Coordinates of C-alpha atoms and ligand atoms in Angstrom, one line a residue:
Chain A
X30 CA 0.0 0.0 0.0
X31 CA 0.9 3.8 -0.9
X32 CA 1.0 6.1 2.2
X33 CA 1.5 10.1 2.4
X34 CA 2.2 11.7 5.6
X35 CA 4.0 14.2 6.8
X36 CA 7.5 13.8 9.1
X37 CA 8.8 16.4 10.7
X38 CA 6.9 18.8 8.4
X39 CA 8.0 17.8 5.3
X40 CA 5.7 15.5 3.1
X41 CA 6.5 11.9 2.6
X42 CA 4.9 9.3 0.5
X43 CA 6.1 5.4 1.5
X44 CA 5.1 2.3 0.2
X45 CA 4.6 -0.6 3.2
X46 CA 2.3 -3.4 4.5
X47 CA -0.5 -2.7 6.5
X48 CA 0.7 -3.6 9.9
X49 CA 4.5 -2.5 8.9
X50 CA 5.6 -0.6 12.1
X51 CA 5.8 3.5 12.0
X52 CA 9.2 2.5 13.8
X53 CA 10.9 0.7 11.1
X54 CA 9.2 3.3 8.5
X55 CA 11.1 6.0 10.1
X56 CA 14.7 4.1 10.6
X57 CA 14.8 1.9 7.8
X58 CA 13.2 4.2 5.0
X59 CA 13.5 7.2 6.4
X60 CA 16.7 6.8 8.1
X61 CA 15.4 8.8 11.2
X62 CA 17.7 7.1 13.6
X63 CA 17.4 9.3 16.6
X64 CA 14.4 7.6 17.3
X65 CA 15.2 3.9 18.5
X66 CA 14.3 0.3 19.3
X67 CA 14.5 -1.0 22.9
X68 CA 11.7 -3.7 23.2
X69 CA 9.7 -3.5 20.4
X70 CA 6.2 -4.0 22.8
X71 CA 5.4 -0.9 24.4
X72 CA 7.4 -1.4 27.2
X73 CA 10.1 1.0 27.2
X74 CA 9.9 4.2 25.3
X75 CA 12.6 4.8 23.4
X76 CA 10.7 4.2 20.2
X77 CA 8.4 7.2 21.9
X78 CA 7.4 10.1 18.7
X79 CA 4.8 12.4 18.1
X80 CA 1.8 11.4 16.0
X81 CA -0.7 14.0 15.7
X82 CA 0.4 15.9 18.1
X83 CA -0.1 13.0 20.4
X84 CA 3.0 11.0 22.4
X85 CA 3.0 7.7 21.1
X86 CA 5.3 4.3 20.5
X87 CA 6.2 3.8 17.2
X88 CA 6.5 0.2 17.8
X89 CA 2.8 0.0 18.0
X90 CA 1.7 2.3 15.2
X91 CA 0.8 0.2 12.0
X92 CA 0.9 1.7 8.8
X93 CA -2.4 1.4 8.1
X94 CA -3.2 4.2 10.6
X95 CA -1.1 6.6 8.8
X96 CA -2.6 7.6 6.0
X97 CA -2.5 11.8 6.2
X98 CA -0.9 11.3 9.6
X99 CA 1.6 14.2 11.3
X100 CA 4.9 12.7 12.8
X101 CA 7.3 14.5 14.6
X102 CA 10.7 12.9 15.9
X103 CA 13.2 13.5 18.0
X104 CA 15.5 14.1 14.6
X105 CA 12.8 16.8 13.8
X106 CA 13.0 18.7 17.0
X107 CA 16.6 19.0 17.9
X108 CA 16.9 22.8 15.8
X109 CA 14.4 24.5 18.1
X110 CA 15.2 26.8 20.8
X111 CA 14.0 24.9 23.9
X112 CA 16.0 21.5 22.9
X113 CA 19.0 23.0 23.9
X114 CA 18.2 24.2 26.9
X115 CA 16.9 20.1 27.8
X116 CA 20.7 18.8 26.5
X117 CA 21.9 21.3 28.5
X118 CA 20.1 20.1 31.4
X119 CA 20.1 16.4 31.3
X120 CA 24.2 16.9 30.6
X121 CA 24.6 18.7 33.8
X122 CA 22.4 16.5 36.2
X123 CA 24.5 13.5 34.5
X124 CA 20.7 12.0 33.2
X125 CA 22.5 10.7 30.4
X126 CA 25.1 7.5 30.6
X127 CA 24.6 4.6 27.6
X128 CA 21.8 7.5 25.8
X129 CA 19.7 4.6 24.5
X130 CA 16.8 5.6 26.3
X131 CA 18.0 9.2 25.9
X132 CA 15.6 10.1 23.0
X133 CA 12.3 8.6 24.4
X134 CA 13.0 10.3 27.7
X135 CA 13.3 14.0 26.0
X136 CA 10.7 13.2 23.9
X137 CA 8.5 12.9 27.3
X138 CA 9.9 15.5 28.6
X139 CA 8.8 17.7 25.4
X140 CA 5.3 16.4 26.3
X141 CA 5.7 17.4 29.9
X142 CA 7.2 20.8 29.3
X143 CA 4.4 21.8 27.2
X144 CA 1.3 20.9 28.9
X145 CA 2.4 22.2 32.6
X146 CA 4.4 24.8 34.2
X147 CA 6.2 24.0 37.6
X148 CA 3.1 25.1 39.6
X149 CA 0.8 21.8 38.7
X150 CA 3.9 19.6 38.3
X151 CA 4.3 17.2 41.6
X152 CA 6.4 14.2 42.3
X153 CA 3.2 11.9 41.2
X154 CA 3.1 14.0 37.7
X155 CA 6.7 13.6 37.0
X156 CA 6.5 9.8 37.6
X157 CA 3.4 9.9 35.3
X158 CA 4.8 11.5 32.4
X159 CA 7.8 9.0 32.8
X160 CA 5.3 5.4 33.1
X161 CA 6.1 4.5 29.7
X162 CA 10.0 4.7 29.2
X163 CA 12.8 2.5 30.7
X164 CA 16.5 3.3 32.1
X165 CA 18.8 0.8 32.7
X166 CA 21.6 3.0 33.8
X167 CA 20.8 6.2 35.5
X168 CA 18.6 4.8 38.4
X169 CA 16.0 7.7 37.1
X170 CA 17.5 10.0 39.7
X171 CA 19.6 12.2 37.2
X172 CA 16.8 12.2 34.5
X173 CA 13.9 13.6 37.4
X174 CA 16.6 15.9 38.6
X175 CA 17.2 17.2 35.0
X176 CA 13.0 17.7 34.5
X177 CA 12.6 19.7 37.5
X178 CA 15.3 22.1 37.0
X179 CA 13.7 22.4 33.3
X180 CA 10.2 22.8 35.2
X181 CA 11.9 25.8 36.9
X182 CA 12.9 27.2 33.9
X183 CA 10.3 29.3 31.7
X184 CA 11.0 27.5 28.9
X185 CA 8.4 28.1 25.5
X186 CA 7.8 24.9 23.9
X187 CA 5.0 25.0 21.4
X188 CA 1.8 23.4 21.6
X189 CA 2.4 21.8 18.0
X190 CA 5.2 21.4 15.8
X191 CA 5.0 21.4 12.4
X192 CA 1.4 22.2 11.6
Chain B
X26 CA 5.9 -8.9 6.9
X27 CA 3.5 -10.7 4.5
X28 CA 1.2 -8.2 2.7
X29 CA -2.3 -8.9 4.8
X30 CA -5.7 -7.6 3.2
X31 CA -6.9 -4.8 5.2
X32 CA -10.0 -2.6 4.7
X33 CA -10.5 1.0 6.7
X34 CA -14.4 1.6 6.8
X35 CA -15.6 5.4 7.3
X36 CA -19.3 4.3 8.7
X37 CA -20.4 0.9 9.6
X38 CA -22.4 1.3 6.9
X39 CA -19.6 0.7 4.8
X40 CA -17.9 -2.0 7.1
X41 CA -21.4 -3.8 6.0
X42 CA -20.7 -3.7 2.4
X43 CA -17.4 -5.2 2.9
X44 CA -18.2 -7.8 4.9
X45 CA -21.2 -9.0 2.4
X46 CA -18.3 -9.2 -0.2
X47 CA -16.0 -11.4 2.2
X48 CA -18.2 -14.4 2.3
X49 CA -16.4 -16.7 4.9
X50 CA -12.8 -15.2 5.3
X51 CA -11.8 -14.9 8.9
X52 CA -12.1 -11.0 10.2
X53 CA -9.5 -9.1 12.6
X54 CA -11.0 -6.4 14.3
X55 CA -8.3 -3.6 14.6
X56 CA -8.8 -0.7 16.9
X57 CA -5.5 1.0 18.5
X58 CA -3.7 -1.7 17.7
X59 CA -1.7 -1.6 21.1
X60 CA -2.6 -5.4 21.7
X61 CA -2.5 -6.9 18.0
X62 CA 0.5 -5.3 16.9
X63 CA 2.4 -7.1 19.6
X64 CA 0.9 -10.4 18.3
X65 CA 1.5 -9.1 14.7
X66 CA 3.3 -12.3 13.5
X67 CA 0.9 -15.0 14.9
X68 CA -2.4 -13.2 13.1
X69 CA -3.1 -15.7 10.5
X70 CA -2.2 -14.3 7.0
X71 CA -5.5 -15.1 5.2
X72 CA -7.6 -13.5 7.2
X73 CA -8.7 -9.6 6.3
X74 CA -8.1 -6.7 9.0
X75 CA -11.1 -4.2 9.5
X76 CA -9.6 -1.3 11.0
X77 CA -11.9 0.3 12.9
X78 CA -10.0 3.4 13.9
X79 CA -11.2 5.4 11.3
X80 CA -15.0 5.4 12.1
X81 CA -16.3 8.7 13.5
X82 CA -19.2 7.1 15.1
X83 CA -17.2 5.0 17.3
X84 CA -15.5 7.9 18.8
X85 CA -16.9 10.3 21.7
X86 CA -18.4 10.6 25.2
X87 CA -22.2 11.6 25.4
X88 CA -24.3 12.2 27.7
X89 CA -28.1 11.7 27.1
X90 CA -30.9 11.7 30.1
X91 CA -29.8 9.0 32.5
X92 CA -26.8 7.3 30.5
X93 CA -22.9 8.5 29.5
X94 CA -22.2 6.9 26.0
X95 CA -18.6 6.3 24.9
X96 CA -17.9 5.4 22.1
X97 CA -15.7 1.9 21.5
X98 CA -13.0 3.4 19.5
X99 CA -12.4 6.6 22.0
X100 CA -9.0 6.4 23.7
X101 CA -7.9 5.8 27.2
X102 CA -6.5 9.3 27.5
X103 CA -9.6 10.9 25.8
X104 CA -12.0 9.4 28.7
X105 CA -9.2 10.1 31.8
X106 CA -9.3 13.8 30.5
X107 CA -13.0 13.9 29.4
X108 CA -14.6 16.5 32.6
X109 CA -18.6 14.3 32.3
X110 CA -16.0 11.1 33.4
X111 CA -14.1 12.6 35.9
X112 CA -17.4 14.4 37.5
X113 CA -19.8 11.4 37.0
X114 CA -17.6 8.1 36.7
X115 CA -14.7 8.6 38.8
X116 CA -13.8 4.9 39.0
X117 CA -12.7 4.8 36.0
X118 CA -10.6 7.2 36.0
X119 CA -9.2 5.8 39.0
X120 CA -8.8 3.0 36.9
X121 CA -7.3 4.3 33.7
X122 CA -4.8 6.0 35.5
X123 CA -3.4 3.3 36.8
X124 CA -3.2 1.6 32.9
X125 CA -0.2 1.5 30.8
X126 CA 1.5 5.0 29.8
X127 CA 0.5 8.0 28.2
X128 CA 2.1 6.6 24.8
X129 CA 0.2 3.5 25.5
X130 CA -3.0 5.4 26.5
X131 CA -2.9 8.1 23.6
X132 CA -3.3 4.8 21.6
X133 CA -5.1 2.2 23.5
X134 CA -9.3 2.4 23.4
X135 CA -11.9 0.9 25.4
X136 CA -13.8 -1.0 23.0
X137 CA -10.2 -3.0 22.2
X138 CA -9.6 -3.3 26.4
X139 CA -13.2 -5.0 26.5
X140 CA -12.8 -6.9 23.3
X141 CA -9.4 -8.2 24.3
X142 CA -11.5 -10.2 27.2
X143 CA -8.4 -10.7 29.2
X144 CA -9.3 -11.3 32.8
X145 CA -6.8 -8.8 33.7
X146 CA -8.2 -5.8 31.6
X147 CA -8.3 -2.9 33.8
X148 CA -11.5 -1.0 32.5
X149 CA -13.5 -4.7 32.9
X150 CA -14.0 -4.8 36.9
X151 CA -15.2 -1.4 37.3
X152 CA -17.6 -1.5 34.1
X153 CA -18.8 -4.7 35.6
X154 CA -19.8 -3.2 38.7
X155 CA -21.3 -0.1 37.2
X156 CA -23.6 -2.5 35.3
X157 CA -22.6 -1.0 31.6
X158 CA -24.7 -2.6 28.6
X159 CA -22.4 -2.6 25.4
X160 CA -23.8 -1.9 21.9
X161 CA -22.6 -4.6 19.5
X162 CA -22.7 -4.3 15.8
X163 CA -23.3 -6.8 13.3
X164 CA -22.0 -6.4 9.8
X165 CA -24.0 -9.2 9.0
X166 CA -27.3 -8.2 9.8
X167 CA -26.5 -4.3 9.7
X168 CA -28.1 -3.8 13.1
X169 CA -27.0 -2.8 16.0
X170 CA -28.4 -4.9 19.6
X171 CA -27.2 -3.8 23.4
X172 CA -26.1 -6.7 26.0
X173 CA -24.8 -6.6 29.8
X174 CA -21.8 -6.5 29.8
X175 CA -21.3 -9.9 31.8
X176 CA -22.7 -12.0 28.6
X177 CA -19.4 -10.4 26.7
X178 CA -17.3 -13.0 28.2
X179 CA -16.9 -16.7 27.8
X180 CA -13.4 -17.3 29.1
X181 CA -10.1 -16.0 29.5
X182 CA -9.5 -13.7 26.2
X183 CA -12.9 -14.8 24.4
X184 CA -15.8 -13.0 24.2
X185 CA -19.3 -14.0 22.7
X186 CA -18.8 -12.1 19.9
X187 CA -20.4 -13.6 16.3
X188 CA -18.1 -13.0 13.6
X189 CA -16.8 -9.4 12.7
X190 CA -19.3 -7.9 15.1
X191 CA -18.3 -4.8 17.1
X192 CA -18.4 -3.1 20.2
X193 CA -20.1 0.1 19.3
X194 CA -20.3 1.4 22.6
X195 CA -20.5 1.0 26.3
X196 CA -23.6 2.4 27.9
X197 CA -23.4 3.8 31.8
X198 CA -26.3 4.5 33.4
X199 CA -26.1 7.5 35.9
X200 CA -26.7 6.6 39.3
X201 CA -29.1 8.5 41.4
X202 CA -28.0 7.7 44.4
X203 CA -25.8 10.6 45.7
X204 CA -22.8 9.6 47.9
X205 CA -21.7 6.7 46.4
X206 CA -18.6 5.5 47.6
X207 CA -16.1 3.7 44.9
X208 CA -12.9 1.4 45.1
X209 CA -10.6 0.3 42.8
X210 CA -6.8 -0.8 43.4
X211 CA -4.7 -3.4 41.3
X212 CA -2.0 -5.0 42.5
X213 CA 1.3 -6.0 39.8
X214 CA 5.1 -6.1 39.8
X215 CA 5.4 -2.3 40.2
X216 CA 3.1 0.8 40.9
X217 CA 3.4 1.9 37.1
X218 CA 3.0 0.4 33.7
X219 CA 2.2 -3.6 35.5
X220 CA -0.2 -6.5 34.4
X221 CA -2.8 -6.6 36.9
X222 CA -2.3 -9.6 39.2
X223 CA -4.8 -9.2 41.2
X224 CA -7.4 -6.1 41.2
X225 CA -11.1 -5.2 42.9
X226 CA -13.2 -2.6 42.2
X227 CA -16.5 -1.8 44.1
X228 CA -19.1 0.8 44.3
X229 CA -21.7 0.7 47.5
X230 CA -23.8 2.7 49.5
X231 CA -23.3 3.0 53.0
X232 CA -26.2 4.7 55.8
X233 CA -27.2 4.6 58.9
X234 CA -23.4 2.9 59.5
X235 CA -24.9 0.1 57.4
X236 CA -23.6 -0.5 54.2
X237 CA -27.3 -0.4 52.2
X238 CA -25.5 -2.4 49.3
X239 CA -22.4 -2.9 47.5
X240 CA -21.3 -4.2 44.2
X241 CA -17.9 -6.2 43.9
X242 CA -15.9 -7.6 41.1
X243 CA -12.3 -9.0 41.0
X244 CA -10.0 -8.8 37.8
X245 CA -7.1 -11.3 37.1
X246 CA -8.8 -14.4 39.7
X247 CA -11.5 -15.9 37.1
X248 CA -11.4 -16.8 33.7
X249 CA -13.9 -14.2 33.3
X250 CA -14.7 -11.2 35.3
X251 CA -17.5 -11.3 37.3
X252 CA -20.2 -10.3 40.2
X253 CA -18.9 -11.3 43.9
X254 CA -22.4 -11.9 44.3
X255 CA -22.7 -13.9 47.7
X256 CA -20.2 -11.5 49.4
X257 CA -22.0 -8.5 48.0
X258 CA -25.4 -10.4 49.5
X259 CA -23.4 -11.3 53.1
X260 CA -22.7 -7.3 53.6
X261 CA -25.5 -6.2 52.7
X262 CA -27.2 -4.4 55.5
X263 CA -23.9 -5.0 58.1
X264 CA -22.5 -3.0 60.2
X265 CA -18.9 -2.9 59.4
X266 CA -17.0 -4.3 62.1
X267 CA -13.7 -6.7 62.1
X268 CA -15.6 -9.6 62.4
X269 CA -17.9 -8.7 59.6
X270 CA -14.7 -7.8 57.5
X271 CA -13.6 -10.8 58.4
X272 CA -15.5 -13.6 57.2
X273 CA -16.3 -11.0 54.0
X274 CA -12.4 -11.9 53.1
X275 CA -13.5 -15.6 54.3
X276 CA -16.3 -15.5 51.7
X277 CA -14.9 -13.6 48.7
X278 CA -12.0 -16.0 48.9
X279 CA -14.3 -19.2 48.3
X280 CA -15.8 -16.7 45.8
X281 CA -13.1 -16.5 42.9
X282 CA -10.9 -19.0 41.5
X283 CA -7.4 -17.8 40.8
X284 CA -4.9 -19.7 38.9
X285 CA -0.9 -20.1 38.6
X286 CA 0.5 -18.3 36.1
X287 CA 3.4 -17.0 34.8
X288 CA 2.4 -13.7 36.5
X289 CA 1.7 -15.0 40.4
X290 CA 0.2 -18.3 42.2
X291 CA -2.8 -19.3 42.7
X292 CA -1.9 -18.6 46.8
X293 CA -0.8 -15.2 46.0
X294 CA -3.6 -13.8 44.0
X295 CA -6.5 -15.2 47.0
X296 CA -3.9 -13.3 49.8
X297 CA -4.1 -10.2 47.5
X298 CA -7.9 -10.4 46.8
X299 CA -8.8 -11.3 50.6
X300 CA -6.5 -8.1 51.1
X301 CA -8.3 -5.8 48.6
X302 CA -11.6 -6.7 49.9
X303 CA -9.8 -5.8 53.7
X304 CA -8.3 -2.5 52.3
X305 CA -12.1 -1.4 50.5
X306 CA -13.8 -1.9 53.6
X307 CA -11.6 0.3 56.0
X308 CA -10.9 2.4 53.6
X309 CA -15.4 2.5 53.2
X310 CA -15.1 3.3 57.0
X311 CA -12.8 6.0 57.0
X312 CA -14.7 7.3 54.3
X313 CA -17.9 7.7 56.2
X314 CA -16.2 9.1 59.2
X315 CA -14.9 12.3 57.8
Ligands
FAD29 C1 3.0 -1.5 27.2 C2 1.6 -1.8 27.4 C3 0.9 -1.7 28.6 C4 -0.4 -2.0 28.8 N1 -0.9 -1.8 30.1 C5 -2.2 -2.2 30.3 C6 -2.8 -2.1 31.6 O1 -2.2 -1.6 32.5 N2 -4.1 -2.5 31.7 C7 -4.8 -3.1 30.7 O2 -6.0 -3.5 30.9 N3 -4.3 -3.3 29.5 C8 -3.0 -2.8 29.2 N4 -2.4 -3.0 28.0 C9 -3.2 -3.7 26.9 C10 -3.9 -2.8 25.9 O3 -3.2 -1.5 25.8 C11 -5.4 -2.6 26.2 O4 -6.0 -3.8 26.3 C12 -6.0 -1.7 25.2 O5 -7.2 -1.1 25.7 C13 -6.4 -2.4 23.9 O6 -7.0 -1.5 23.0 P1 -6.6 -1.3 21.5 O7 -7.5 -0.3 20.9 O8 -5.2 -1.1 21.4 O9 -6.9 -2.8 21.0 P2 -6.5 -3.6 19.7 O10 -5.1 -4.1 19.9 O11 -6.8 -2.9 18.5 O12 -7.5 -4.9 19.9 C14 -7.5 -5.7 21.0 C15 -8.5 -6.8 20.8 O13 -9.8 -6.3 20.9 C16 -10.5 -6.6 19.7 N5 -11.3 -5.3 19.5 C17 -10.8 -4.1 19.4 N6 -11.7 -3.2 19.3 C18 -12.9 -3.9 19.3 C19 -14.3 -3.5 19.2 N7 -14.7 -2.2 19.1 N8 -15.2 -4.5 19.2 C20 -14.8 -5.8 19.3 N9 -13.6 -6.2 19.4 C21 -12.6 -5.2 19.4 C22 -9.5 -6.9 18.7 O14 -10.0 -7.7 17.7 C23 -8.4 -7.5 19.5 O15 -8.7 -8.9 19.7 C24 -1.1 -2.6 27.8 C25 -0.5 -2.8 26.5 C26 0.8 -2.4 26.3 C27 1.4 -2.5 25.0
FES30 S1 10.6 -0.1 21.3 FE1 8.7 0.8 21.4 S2 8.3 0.9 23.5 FE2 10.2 -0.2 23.5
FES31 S1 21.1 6.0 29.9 FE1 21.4 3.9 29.4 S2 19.3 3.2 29.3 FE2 19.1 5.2 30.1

């Protein structure tokens, strides 16, 4: 089947199997390889992009669903203002050591940054925003230490990208 | 991956026409997806995907007189943020919350957490005890027919489903009882992103320092969720006292019939539901006293 969507703003039109993942679409077509493959079931986030505005997995998007569909990926993000000011961030608070989970996590924290200011962000929020992605090496720590100081920060991050 | 037929209906009307034209191939139902694309490899080839996702009349939350309608294909997310839920329902968003992740919810929908059937399906127990009808769709016929939810299920991850019929939506009446009290807690590995092992949700009324009634189901201990019936029926008019509380976690132990899984034992999951059942009851107490 023919698909056009857009990724990271520009227009793309792909040929792929219905239930082909949005993952492997981006990597292996594409070659977006900022975002990546931990456990290919939900589980761990690091496949984690916007679809629609909407934080999703990629490993669970078939291609069926996106027909007319508007993907943004980590690679897409990394030339506006406010993602420098998260690299900055999770470098000093040491919330990045192997960086496989790396681009899941920021892609979270984009998610986080927009929808709330520090005022309506508690401990409980923080842990919420971070169910669906997996570090094996930081012990978490780092990365929450790296949100909150963002949180602090009055950092503009817009409600959608690429629309 | 093999090239699998797949057809993405607007209405059901249409999903009607196509099925007319498929005499006898097997049908996959595909909603969000966050189940069957897991299981991607073991679908069988030959059969034909009806994606789902793209009908608009599957989609929404509406309220009309005495019932909240949601639609089967609505997400997770779009019912824990939806204001009627959180105001009128707010066991299930208790019980959402605790599901999956926002990736996972943005994706996942109710209709596919019913349809899946899996005894440990989150959203099940507390529809069960709220006494939701579901509105099924057959292509067949072209009609549409509502059922209790409790005749959905025949066993562990099979509902009684006819052939490429849908779950249109899930029907909740609006109680009129004010000052209903509601439980729901599920125990797993870990707080966040866990398979239910064990899980109870209730709703009850509770006056005079009697509870007046209560309703009771446990996920993850049957092969299909169900009514706690003869513990709801033993407190029922009781005072609440540790006796009473109890021989409830006595009764609703005899009630279910837990296996040993991969997940837990058999042992575990009646400690944990006899616990539950503790927990909602104190915490039904406390409740009343403040
Ligand atoms: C990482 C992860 C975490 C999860 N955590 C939880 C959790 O905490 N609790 C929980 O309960 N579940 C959890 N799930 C399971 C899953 O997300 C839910 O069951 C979800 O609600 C399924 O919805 P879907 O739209 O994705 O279903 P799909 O995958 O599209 O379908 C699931 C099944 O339901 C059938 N179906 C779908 N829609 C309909 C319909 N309208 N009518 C009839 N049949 C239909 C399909 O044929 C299929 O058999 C998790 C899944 C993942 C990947
Ligand atoms: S690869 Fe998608 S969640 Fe792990
Ligand atoms: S830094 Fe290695 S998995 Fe997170």
């Amino acid at each position: 089947m023919n698909i056009d969507l857009t990724v990271n703003g520009k227009p793309v039109s792909i040929e792929a199997e219905p239930l082909d993942r949005l993952l492997d679409i981006l990597r292996d077509k594409l070659e977006l390889t900022g975002t990546k493959e931990g456990c290919g079931e939900g589980e761990c986030g690091a496949c984690t992009v916007f679809m629609n505005n909407k934080l999703v997995n990629s490993c669970l998007v078939p291609a069926m669903h996106l027909h007319n569909a508007n993907v943004v990926t980590i690679d897409g993000l990394r030339d506006f203002d406010f993602f420098r000011f998260i690299t900055k961030a999770y470098e000093e608070n040491g919330a990045v050591q192997c960086g496989f989970c790396t681009p899941g996590f920021v892609m979270s924290t984009i998610n986080l940054l927009r929808n709330s200011s520090e005022k309506n962000v508690g401990d409980e929020e923080i842990k919420d925003a971070f169910a669906g992605n997996i570090c094996r090496c930081t012990g978490y720590d780092k990365i929450i230490k790296a949100v909150r100081q963002l949180l602090t920060m009055d950092i503009k991050v817009p409600e959608r990208f690429y629309e | 991956m093999n090239s699998m037929q797949y057809y993405s209906p607007n209405t059901l009307d249409e999903y009607h026409k196509i099925y007319s034209e498929l005499s006898g191939k097997d049908i996959i139902v595909f909603s969000g997806g966050t189940d069957l694309m897991i299981g991607r490899y073991d679908l069988p080839q030959d059969a034909v995907i009806i994606d789902i996702s793209r009908i608009d009349e599957l989609k929404g939350i509406e309220i009309k007189e005495d019932k909240i309608f949601i639609g089967s294909c609505t997400t997770l997310n779009e019912i824990l943020y939806s204001h009627k839920i959180q105001n009128d329902i707010p066991i299930l968003i208790k019980a959402i919350k605790t599901m999956a992740s926002e990736q996972v919810r943005n994706r996942a929908t109710i209709g596919g957490n019913i349809g899946n059937a899996s005894p440990a399906g989150d959203t099940i127990t507390p529809l069960v005890v709220l006494e939701v009808r579901v509105e099924i769709f057959s292509p067949e016929s072209n009609e549409v027919r509502t059922i209790p939810i409790k005749s959905l299920f025949c066993g562990p991850c099979a509902t009684t489903l006819k052939k490429g019929e849908i779950i249109t939506k899930i029907i909740i009446p609006l109680s009129k009882d004010k000052d209903v009290f509601y439980y729901f807690r599920k125990i797993g590995q870990r707080n966040a992103m866990t398979i239910t092992k064990a899980s109870l949700s209730a709703i009850a009324k509770y006056s005079d320092g009697k509870i007046e009634w209560i309703k009771l189901a446990s996920g993850s201990v049957s092969p299909v969720v169900k009514r706690i019936s003869k513990t709801e029926e033993f407190l029922k008019g009781k005072v609440l006292t540790p006796a009473v509380i109890d021989e409830a976690r006595e009764m609703i132990a005899k009630e279910i019939s837990p296996i040993t899984d991969i997940r837990s034992t058999k042992a575990f999951r009646l400690l944990i539901t006899k616990n539950l059942l503790g927990d909602c009851l104190y915490y039904l107490i406390r409740q009343q006293n403040i």
